[in-house]
XYZ file of C-alpha atoms in Angstrom:
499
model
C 56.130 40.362 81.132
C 52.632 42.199 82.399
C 50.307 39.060 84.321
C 47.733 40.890 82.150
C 47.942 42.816 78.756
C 46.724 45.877 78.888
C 44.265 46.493 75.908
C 43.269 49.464 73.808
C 40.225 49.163 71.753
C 37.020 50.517 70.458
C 34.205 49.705 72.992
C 36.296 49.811 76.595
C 36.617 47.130 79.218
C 33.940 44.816 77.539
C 35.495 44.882 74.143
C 38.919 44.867 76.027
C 37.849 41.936 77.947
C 36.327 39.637 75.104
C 39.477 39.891 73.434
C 41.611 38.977 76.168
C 42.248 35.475 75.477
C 42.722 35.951 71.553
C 45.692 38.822 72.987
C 47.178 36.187 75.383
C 47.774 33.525 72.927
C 49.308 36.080 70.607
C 51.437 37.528 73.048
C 52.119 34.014 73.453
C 53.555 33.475 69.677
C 56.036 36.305 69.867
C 57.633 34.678 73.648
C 60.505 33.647 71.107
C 61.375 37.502 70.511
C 59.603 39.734 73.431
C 62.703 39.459 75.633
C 64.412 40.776 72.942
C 61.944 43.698 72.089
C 61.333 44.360 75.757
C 64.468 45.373 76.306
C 64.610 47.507 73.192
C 61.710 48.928 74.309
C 63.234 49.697 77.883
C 66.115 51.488 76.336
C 64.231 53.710 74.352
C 61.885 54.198 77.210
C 64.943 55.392 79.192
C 65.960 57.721 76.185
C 61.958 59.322 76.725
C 61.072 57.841 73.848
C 57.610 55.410 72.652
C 58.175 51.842 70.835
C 55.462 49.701 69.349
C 55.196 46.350 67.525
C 52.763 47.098 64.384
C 51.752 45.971 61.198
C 52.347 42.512 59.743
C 54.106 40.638 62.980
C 51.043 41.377 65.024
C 48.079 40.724 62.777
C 50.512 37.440 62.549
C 50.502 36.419 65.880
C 46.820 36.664 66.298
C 46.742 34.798 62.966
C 48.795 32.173 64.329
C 51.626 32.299 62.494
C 55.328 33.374 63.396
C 56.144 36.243 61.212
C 59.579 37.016 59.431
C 59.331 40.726 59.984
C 59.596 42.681 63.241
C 58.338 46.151 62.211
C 58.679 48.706 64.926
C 57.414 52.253 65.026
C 58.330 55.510 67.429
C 58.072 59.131 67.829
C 61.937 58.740 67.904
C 63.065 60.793 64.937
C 66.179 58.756 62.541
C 69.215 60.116 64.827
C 67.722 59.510 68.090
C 66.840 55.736 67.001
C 70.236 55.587 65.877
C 71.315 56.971 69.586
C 69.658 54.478 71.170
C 70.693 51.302 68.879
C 73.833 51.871 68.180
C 76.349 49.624 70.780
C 72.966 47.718 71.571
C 72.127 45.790 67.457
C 74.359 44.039 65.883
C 74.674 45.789 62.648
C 72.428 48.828 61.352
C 71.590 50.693 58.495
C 69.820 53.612 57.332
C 69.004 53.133 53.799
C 65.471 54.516 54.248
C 66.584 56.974 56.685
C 64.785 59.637 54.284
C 61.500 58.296 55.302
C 62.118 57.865 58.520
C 63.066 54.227 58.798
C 66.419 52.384 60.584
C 67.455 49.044 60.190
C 69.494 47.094 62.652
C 70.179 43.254 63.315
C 70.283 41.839 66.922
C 71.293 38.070 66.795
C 69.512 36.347 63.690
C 66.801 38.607 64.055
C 66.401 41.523 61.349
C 63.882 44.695 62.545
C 63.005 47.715 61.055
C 62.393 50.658 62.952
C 60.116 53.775 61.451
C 59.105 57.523 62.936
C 55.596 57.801 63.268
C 54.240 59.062 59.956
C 52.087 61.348 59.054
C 52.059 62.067 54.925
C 50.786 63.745 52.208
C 50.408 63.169 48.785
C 50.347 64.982 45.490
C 47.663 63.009 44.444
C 48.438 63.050 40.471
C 51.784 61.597 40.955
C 51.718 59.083 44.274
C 54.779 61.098 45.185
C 54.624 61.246 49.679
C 55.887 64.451 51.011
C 57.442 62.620 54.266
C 55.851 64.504 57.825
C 56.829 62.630 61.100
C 54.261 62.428 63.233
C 54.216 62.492 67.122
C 51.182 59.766 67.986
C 51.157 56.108 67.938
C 47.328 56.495 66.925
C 48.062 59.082 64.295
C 50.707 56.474 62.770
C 47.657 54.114 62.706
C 45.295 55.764 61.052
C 47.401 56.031 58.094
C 47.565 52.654 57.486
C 46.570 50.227 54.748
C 43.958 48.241 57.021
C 42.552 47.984 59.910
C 44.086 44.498 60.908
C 47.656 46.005 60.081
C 46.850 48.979 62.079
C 47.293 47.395 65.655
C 50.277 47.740 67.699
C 51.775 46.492 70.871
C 53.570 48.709 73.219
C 57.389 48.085 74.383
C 57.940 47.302 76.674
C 54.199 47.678 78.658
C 52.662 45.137 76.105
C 49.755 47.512 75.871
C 47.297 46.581 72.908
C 46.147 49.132 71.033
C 43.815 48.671 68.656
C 41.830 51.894 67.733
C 40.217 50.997 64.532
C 39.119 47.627 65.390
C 41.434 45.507 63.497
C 40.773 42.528 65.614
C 37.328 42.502 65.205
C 37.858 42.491 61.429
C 40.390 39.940 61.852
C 37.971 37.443 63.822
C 35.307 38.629 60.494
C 37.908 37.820 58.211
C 37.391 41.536 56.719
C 39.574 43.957 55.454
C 38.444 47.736 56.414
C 40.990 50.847 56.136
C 41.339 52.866 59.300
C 40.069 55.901 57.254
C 37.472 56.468 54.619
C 38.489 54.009 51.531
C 38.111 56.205 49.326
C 40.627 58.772 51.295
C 42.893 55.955 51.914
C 42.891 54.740 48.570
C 43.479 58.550 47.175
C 46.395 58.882 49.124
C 47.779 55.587 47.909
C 45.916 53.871 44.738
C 48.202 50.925 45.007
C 46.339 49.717 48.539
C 43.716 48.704 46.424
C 46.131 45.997 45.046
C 47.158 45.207 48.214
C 43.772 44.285 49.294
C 42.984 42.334 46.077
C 46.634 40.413 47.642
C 45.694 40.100 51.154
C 42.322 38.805 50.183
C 44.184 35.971 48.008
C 46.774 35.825 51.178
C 44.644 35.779 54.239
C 41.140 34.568 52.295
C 40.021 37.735 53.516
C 36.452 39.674 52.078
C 36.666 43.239 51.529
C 34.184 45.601 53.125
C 31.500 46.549 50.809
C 32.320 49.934 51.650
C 36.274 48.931 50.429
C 35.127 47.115 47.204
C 32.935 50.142 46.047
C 35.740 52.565 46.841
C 37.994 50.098 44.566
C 35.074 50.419 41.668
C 35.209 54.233 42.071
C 39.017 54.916 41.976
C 40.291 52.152 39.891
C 41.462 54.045 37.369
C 43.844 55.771 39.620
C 45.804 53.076 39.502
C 47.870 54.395 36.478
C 49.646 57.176 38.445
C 51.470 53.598 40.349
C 54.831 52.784 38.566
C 54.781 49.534 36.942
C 57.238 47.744 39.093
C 55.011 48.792 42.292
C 52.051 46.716 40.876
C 53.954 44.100 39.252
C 55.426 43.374 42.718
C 51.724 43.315 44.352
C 50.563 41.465 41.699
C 53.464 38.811 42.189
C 53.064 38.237 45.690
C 48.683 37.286 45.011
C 49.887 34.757 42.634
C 52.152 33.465 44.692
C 49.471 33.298 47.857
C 47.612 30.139 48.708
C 44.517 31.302 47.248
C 44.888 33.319 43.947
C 41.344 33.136 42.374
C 40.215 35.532 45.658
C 42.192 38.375 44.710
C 41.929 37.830 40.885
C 38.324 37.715 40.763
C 38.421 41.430 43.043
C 41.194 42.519 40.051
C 39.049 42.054 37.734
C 35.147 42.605 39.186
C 36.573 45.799 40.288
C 37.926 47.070 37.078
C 41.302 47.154 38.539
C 43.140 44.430 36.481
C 41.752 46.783 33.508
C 44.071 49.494 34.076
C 47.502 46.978 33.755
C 46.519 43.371 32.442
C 43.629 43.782 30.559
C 44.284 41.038 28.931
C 42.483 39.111 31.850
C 39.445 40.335 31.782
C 38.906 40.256 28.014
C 38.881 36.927 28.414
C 35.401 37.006 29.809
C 34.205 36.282 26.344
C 30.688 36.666 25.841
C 28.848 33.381 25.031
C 26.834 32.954 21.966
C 22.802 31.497 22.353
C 24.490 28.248 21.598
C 26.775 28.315 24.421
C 29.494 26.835 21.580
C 32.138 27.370 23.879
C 33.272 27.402 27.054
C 33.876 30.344 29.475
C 37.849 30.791 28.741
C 37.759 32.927 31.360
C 36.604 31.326 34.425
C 38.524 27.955 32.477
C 42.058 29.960 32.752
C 40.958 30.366 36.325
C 40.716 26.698 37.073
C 43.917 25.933 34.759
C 45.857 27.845 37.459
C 44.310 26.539 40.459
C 45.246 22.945 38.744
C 48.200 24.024 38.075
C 49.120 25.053 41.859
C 47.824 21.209 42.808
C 50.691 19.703 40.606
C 53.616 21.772 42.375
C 56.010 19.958 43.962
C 56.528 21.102 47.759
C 58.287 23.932 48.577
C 62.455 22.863 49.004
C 62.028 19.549 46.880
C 63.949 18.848 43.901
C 63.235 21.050 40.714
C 62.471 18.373 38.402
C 58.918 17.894 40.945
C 58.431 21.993 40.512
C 58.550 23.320 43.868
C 55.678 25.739 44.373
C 54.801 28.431 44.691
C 56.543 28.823 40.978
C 56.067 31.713 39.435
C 56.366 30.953 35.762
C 53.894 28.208 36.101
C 51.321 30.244 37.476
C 51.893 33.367 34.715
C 51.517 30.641 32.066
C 48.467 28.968 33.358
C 46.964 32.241 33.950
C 47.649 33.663 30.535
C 48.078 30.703 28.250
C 44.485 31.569 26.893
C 44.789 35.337 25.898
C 44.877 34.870 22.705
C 41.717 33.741 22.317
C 39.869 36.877 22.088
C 41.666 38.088 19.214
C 41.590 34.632 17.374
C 37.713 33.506 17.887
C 35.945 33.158 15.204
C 31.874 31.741 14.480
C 32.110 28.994 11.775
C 29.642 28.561 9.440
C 28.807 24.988 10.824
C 28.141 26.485 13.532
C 31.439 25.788 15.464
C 33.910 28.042 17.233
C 37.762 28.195 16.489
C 40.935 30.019 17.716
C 43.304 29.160 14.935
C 46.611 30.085 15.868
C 45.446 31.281 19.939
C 48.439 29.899 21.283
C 51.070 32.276 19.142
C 49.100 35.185 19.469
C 48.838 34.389 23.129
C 52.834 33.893 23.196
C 53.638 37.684 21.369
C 50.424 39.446 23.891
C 51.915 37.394 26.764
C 55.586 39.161 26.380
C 54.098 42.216 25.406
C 52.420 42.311 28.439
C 54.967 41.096 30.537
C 57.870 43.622 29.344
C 54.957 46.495 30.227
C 54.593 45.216 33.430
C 58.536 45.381 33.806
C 59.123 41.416 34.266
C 62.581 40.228 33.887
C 63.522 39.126 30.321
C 64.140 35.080 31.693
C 61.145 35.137 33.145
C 58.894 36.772 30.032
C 60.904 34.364 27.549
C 59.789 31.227 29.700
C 56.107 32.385 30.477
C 55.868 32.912 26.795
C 57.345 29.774 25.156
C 54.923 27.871 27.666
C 51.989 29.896 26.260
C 53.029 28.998 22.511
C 53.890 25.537 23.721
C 50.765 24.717 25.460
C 48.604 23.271 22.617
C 51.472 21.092 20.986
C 50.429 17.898 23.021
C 46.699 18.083 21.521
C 48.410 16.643 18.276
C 49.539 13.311 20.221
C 46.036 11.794 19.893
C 46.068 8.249 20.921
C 49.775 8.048 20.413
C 50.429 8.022 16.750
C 53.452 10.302 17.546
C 56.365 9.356 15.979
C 59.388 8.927 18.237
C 60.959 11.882 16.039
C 58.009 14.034 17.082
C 58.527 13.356 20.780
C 62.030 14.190 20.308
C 61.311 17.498 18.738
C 58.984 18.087 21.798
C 60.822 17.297 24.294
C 63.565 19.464 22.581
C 61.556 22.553 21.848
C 60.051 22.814 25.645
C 64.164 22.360 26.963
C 64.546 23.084 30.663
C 60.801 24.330 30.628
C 59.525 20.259 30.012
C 58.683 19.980 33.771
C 56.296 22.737 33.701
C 54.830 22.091 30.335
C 54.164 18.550 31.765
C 52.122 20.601 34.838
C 50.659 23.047 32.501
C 49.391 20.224 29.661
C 47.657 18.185 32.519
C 45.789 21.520 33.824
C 44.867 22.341 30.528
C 42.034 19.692 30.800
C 38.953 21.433 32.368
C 36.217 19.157 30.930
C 33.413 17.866 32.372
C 33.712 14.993 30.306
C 34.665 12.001 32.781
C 35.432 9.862 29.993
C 37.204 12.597 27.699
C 39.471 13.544 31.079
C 40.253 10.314 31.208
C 41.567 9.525 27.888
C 43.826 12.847 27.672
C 44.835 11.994 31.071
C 46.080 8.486 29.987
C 47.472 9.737 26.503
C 49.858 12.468 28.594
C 50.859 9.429 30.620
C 52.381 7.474 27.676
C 53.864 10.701 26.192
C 55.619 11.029 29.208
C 56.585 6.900 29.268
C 57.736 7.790 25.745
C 59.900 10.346 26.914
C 61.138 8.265 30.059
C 62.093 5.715 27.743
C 63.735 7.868 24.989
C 65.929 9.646 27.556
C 66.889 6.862 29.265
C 68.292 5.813 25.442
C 69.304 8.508 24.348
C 69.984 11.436 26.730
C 66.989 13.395 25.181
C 67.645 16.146 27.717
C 70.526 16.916 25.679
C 70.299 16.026 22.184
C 72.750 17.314 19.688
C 73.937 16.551 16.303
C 76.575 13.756 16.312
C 79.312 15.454 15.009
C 80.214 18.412 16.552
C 80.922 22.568 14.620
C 84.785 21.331 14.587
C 83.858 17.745 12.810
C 81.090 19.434 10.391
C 83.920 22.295 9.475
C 86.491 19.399 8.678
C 84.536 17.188 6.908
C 82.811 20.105 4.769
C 86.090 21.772 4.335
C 84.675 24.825 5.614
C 85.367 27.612 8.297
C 83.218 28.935 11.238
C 80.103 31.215 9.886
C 76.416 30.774 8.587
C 77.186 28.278 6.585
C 78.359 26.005 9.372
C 75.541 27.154 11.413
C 73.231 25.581 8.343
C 75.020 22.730 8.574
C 74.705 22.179 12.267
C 71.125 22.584 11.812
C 70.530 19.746 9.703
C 72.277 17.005 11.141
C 70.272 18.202 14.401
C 67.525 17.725 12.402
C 68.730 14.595 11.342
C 69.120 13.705 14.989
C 65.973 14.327 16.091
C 64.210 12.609 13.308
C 66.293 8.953 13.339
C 67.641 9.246 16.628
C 71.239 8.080 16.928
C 72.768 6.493 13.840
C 76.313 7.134 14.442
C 79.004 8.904 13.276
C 79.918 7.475 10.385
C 76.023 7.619 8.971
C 76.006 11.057 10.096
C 78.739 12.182 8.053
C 77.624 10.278 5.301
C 74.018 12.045 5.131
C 76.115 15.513 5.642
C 77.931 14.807 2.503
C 74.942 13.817 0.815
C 73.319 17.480 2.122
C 75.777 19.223 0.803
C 76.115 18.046 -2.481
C 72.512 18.908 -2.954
C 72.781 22.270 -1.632
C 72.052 24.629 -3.893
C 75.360 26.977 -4.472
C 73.444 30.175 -3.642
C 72.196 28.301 -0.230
């Protein structure tokens, strides 16, 4: 390894200089892997060929943190990479050997290794017509931003850094190597990748950047829907959500495929008789992310960062614009928010190409979300906390999570109270588990025992049948078999023939 990187940036020795000791303690980070590299980048040297670190592992290491990728990049077109890895890696692929990319393992490390680039676009339909290109700095400019446009050189360790990424990276600003507005033409869905590494990184976008976002968000329709869902996954799932949501939505972006977000920026009335659902689904979530469990622990504590927690905080208010409504006492109600919410929430979802577990949970916490509000001080019967321990199912964890961050008021002593109500609701439910394995209630005679004592066979009938004595269960808790059977009897006499 060089005494002394060698540096490529904007400015020359002075720049170079300055950020010499910022480029040591990176180099530093990747030690663990830059044997490795170094002689990859020796063999491809000896095949006349370039190799450079870029992108994500680099911007990493100046970051301080140890990045899972190793992204590499030459002038080395697919066969020749695969000339020089093959007998070397472990293992390689070429699934994206249309665009120029080979995969290959070495050891327990996985690296991907791309052609310089150099697209175009058809700008109506995102589709890249795939050019190689022959520079490392040409491969650069085409970039995202400027702090994932800096590269090291294998095996020299030359930094280069032509678009002064690590100036923006010291600024905490993200800047695209090109005009924005160019960049973001080639590829609307960088715009949602800065709204993500601004939530990742706590990043600000370049004025310049956020008025490019303004002027081309509606672009972002030509992006399929999985693309942005993806984008839009990983900024929920960052440290710092509200960043990138707030640039969604000041930008118009979040307009063009949740637009359900920003409608919730309801206007308020002279009286100010409610409160800003908008920035109070905001704080929801962030509450929400302070009651995960930690990552790896067990699933009852909700590891974070949990996806379906985060949808349902986010959204468990959208169905509040389409439910307000000015009373004439001069109050405010959303009658029936919560199942509106539920139907927009899957709507939206299934748009946005979600999985169908994932849209069915999400949406039964948004209809769910309100039932605690009926506990008051307790006066809950235990029947009631049966059926609501029952209707939330495996989702009671995160409906415990989501109930607690529903409480945004500035009330002290109002906060308190819900917050002490929620804990004997869940000292109920402690209690009624540990009695009567509430986790997994069912009626006490099983479809068999119902069909024998009814003297009928498997159908909807039966099914009706099931239903009550579940009912019954819920409502008296356990009461036996005997009693059970006795109360089916009695149900069935009563039933009307037709029934």
């Amino acid at each position: 390894m060089p005494e002394r990187p060698d540096t490529t940036v904007p400015g020359g020795a002075q720049q170079a200089d300055a950020g010499l000791p910022l480029l040591r303690a990176a180099v530093a980070r990747l030690a663990p892997v830059l044997p490795m590299l170094g002689e990859l980048g020796e063999r491809f040297a000896a095949a006349g060929h370039e190799l450079a670190l870029v992108g994500g592992p680099v911007r990493d290491a100046f970051l301080g943190r140890v990045s899972p990728d190793l992204d590499l990049t030459t002038d080395a077109r697919p066969d020749e990479v695969l000339a020089v890895v093959v007998g070397w890696a472990d293992a390689h692929w070429d699934i994206g050997r249309e665009f120029g990319t080979v995969g290959l393992r070495k050891g327990a490390h996985v690296i991907e290794i791309t052609t310089y680039r150099a697209d175009t676009y058809d700008r109506t339909s995102r589709k890249p017509e795939v050019m190689f290109g022959d520079s490392l700095e040409g491969d650069l400019v085409r970039r995202d931003f400027t702090v994932n446009a800096m590269a090291i050189r294998l095996p020299s360790l030359e930094f280069v850094d032509v678009h002064g990424g690590l100036s923006d990276l010291v600024t905490r600003r993200l800047m695209t190597p090109a005009a924005p507005e160019e960049s973001f033409a080639d590829d609307p869905l960088r715009m949602m990748r800065a709204a993500r590494f601004a939530s990742q990184l706590g990043f600000d976008v370049a004025p310049e950047v956020r008025a490019a976002m303004v002027e081309r968000a509606g672009t972002l329709s030509i992006i399929s829907a999985e693309r942005v869902r993806d984008e839009f996954t990983k900024l929920l799932l960052s440290p710092t959500p509200r960043l990138g949501l707030t640039l969604l939505v000041d930008t118009g972006l979040a307009d063009v495929f949740l637009p359900e977000l920003p409608a919730l920026r309801l206007e308020l009335d002279e009286h100010h008789r409610h409160k800003d659902v908008y920035e109070h689904s905001l704080i929801v979530l962030e509450q929400a992310i302070d009651l995960e469990g930690p990552a790896g622990g067990p699933a009852e504590s909700v590891p974070g960062p949990d996806l379906v927690l985060r949808l349902a905080a986010l959204l468990h208010d959208i169905g509040k614009p389409a439910t307000r409504r000015f009373e004439d006492g001069g109050g405010v109600s959303f009658h029936h928010h919560e199942l509106v919410g539920a139907k927009l929430t899957s709507k939206r979802m299934k748009a946005m190409r979600f999985d169908k577990d994932t849209t069915k949970q999400v949406a039964r916490l948004v209809e769910l979300h309100l039932r605690f509000h009926g506990y008051g001080e307790g006066q809950w019967t235990d029947s009631a906390v049966r059926r609501y321990v029952t209707d939330a199912g495996p989702l009671l964890t995160r409906l415990h999570r989501l109930t607690r961050s529903d409480c945004t008021t500035r009330n002290v002593r109002k906060a308190q109270r819900l917050s002490r109500a929620y804990d004997d609701l869940e000292a109920r439910i402690d209690r009624l588990a540990a009695e009567e394995e509430l986790a997994a209630v069912r009626p006490e005679l099983n479809g068999n025992e119902i069909a024998e004592a009814l003297g009928i066979r498997p159908g909807p009938v039966l099914g009706q049948a099931y239903d009550y004595l579940l009912s019954v269960r819920l409502d008296d808790g356990p009461i036996g078999k005997d009693a059970a059977r006795e109360k089916l009897l009695a149900w069935w006499a009563a039933r009307e023939p037709s029934a």
